[in-house]
PDB file of C-alpha atoms in Angstrom:
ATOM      1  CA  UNK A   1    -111.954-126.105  98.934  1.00 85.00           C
ATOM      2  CA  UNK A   2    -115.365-124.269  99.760  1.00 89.00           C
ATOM      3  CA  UNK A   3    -117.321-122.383  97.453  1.00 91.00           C
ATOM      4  CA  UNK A   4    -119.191-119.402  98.352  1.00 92.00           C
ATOM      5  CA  UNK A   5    -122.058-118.758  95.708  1.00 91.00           C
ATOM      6  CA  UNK A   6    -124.021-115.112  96.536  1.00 92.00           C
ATOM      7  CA  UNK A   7    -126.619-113.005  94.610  1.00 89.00           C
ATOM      8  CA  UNK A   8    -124.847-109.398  94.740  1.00 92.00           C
ATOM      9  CA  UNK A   9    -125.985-106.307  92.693  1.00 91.00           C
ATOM     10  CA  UNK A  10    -123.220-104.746  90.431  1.00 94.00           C
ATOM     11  CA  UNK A  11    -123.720-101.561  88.713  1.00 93.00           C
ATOM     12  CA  UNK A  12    -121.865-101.475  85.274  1.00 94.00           C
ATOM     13  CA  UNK A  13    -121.875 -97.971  83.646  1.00 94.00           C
ATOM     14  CA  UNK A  14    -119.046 -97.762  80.246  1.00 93.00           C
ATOM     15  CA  UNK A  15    -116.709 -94.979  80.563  1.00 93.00           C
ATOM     16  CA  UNK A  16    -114.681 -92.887  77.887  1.00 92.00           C
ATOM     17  CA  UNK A  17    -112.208 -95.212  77.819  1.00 95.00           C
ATOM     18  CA  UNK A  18    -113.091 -98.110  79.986  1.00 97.00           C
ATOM     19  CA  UNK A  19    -115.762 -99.966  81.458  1.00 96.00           C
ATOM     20  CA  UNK A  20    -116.668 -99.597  85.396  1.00 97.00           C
ATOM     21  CA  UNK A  21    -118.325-101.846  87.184  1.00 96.00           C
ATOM     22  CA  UNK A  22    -119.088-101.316  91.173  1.00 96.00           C
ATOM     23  CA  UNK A  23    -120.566-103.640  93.602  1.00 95.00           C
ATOM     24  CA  UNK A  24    -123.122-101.793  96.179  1.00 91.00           C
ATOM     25  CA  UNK A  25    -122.947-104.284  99.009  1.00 94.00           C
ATOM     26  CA  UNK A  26    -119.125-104.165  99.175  1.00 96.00           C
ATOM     27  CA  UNK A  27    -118.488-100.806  97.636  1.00 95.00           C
ATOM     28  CA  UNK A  28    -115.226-101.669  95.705  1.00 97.00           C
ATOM     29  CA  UNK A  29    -115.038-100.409  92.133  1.00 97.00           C
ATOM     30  CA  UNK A  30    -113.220-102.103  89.672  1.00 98.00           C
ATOM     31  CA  UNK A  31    -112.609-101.241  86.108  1.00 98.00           C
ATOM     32  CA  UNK A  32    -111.699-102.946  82.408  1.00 98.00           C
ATOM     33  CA  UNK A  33    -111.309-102.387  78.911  1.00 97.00           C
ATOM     34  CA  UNK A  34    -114.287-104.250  78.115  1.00 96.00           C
ATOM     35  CA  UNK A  35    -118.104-104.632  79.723  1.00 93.00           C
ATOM     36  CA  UNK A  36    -117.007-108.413  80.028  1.00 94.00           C
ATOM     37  CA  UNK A  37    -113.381-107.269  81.328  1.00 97.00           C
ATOM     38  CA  UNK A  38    -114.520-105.552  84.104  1.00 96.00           C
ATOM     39  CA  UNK A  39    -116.971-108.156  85.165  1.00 94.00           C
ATOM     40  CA  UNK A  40    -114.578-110.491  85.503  1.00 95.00           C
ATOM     41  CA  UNK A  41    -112.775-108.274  87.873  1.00 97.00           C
ATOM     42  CA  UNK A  42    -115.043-108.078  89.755  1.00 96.00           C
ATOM     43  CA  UNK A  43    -114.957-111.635  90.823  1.00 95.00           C
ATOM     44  CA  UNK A  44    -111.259-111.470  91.299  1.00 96.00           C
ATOM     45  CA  UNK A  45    -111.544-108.804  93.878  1.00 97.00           C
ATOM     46  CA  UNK A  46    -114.310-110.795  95.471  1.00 97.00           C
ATOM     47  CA  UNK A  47    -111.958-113.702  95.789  1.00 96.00           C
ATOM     48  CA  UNK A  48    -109.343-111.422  97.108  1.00 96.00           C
ATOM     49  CA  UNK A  49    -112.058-110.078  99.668  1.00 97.00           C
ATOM     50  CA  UNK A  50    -113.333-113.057 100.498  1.00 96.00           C
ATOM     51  CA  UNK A  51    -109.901-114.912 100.902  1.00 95.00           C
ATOM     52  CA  UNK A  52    -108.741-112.389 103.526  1.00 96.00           C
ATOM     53  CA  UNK A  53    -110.765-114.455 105.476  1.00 96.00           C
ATOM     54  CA  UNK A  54    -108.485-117.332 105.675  1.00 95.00           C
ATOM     55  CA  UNK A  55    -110.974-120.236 105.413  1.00 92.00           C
ATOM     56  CA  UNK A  56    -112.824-118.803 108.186  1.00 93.00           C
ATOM     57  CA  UNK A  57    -116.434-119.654 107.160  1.00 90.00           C
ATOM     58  CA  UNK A  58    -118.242-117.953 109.815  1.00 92.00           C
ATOM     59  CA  UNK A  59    -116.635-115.220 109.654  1.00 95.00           C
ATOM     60  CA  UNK A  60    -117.208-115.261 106.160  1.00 94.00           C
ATOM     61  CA  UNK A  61    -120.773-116.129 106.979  1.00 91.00           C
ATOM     62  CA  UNK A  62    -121.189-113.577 109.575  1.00 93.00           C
ATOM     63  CA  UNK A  63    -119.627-110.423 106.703  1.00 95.00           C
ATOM     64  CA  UNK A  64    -122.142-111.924 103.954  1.00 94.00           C
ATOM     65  CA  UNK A  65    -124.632-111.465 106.589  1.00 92.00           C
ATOM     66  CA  UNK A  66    -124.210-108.373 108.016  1.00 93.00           C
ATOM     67  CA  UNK A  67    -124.150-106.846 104.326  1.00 93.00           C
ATOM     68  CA  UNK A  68    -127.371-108.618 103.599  1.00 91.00           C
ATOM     69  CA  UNK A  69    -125.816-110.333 101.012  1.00 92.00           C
ATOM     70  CA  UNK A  70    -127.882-113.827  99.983  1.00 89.00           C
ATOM     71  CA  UNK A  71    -125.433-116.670  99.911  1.00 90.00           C
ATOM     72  CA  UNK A  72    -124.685-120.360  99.901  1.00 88.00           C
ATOM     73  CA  UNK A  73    -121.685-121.911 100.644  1.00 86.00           C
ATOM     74  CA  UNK A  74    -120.386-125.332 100.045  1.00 83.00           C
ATOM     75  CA  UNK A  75    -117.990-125.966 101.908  1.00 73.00           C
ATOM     76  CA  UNK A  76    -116.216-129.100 100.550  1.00 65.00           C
ATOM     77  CA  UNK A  77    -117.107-131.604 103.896  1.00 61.00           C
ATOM     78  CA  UNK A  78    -120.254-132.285 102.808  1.00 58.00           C
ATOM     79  CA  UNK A  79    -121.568-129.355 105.170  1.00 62.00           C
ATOM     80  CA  UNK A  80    -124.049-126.875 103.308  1.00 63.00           C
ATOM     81  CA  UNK A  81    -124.544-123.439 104.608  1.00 59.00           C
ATOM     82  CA  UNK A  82    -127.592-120.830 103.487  1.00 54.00           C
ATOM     83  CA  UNK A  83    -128.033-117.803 104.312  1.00 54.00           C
ATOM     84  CA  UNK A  84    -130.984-116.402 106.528  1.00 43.00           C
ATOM     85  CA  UNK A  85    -133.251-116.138 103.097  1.00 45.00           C
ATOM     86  CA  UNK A  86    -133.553-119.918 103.148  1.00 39.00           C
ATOM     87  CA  UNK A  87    -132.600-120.354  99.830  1.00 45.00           C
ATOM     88  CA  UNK A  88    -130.751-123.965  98.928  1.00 44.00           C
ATOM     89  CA  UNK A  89    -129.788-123.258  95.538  1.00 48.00           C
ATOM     90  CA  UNK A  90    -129.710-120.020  93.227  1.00 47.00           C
ATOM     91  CA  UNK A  91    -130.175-119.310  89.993  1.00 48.00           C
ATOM     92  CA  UNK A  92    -127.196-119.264  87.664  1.00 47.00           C
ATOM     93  CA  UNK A  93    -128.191-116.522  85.028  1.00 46.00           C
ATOM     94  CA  UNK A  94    -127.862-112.797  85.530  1.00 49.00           C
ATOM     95  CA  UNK A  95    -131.127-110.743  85.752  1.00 52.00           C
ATOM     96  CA  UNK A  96    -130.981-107.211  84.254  1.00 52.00           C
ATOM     97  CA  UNK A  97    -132.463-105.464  86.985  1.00 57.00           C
ATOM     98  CA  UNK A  98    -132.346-101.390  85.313  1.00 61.00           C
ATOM     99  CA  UNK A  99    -131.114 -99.010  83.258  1.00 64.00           C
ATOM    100  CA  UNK A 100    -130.313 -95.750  84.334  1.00 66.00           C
ATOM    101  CA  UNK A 101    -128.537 -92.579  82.846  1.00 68.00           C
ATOM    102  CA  UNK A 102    -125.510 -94.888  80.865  1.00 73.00           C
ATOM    103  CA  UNK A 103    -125.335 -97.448  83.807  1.00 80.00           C
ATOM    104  CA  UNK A 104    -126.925-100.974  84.054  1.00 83.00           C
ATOM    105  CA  UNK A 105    -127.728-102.129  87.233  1.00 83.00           C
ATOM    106  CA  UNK A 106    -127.895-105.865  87.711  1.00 85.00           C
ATOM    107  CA  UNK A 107    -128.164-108.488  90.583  1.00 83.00           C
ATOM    108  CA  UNK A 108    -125.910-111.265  89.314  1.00 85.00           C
ATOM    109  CA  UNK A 109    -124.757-114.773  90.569  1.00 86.00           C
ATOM    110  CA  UNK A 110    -120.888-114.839  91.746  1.00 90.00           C
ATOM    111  CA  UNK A 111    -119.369-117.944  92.438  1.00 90.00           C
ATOM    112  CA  UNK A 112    -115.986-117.647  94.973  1.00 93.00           C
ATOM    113  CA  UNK A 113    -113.759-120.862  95.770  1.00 91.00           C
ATOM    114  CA  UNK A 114    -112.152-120.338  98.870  1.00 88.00           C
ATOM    115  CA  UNK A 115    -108.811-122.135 100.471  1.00 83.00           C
ATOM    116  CA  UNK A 116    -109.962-124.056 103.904  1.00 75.00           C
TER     117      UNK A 116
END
C-alpha cells in the first residue's frame, strides 16, 4: 500500500443548505451537510481520483505534476518519491490561507493510500 501525501488548496464556501467545498487543482466539487462533512469528501473523491490510477505511481506522479500539485509519496517498498519542490516531509496542519465573500480558501494536507 502507497501513500500519496500532497499540499492542495480547497475552497470551502457554506451554502443554504449545505456546505461546498472545491479543490482548484483538480476542479471537482463536492458537497456535505457539515463544513467537516464536506471536507471529508473531499478526500474520498481524491482516493477515487487517485485510484483510477491503478497503482501506477508515475503516472500518478506525472498527473500530480503536471497540476503543480506538491506531493510525497510513500510507496510501501521502502522507495520515497518528492515532488520537483524538494520537499521530504510536509506539514500536517491546515493553514487558513483567506477569506473571501462567504468562502474560505485554504491549502491543506491530504493524505491518499493507494492499492499497488
Amino acid at each position: 500500500m502507497a501513500k500519496i501525501s500532497m499540499h492542495i488548496t480547497v475552497e470551502t464556501e457554506e451554502r443554504s443548505d449545505r456546505w461546498a467545498c472545491r479543490s482548484l487543482e483538480f476542479g471537482f466539487t463536492v458537497y456535505g451537510e457539515t463544513r467537516q462533512a464536506a471536507r471529508l469528501e473531499v478526500n474520498k473523491a481524491l482516493t477515487a481520483l487517485l485510484g483510477s490510477f491503478h497503482g501506477d505511481m508515475e503516472a500518478i506522479g506525472r498527473f500530480l505534476e503536471k497540476r503543480q500539485v506538491h506531493y510525497f509519496s510513500n510507496q510501501g517498498d521502502g522507495q520515497n518519491t518528492t515532488c520537483q519542490t524538494g520537499l521530504s516531509t510536509l506539514p500536517h496542519q491546515e493553514t487558513i490561507a483567506a477569506y473571501r465573500e462567504g468562502r474560505a480558501t485554504e491549502v491543506s494536507l491530504e493524505e491518499v493510500l493507494i492499492a499497488t
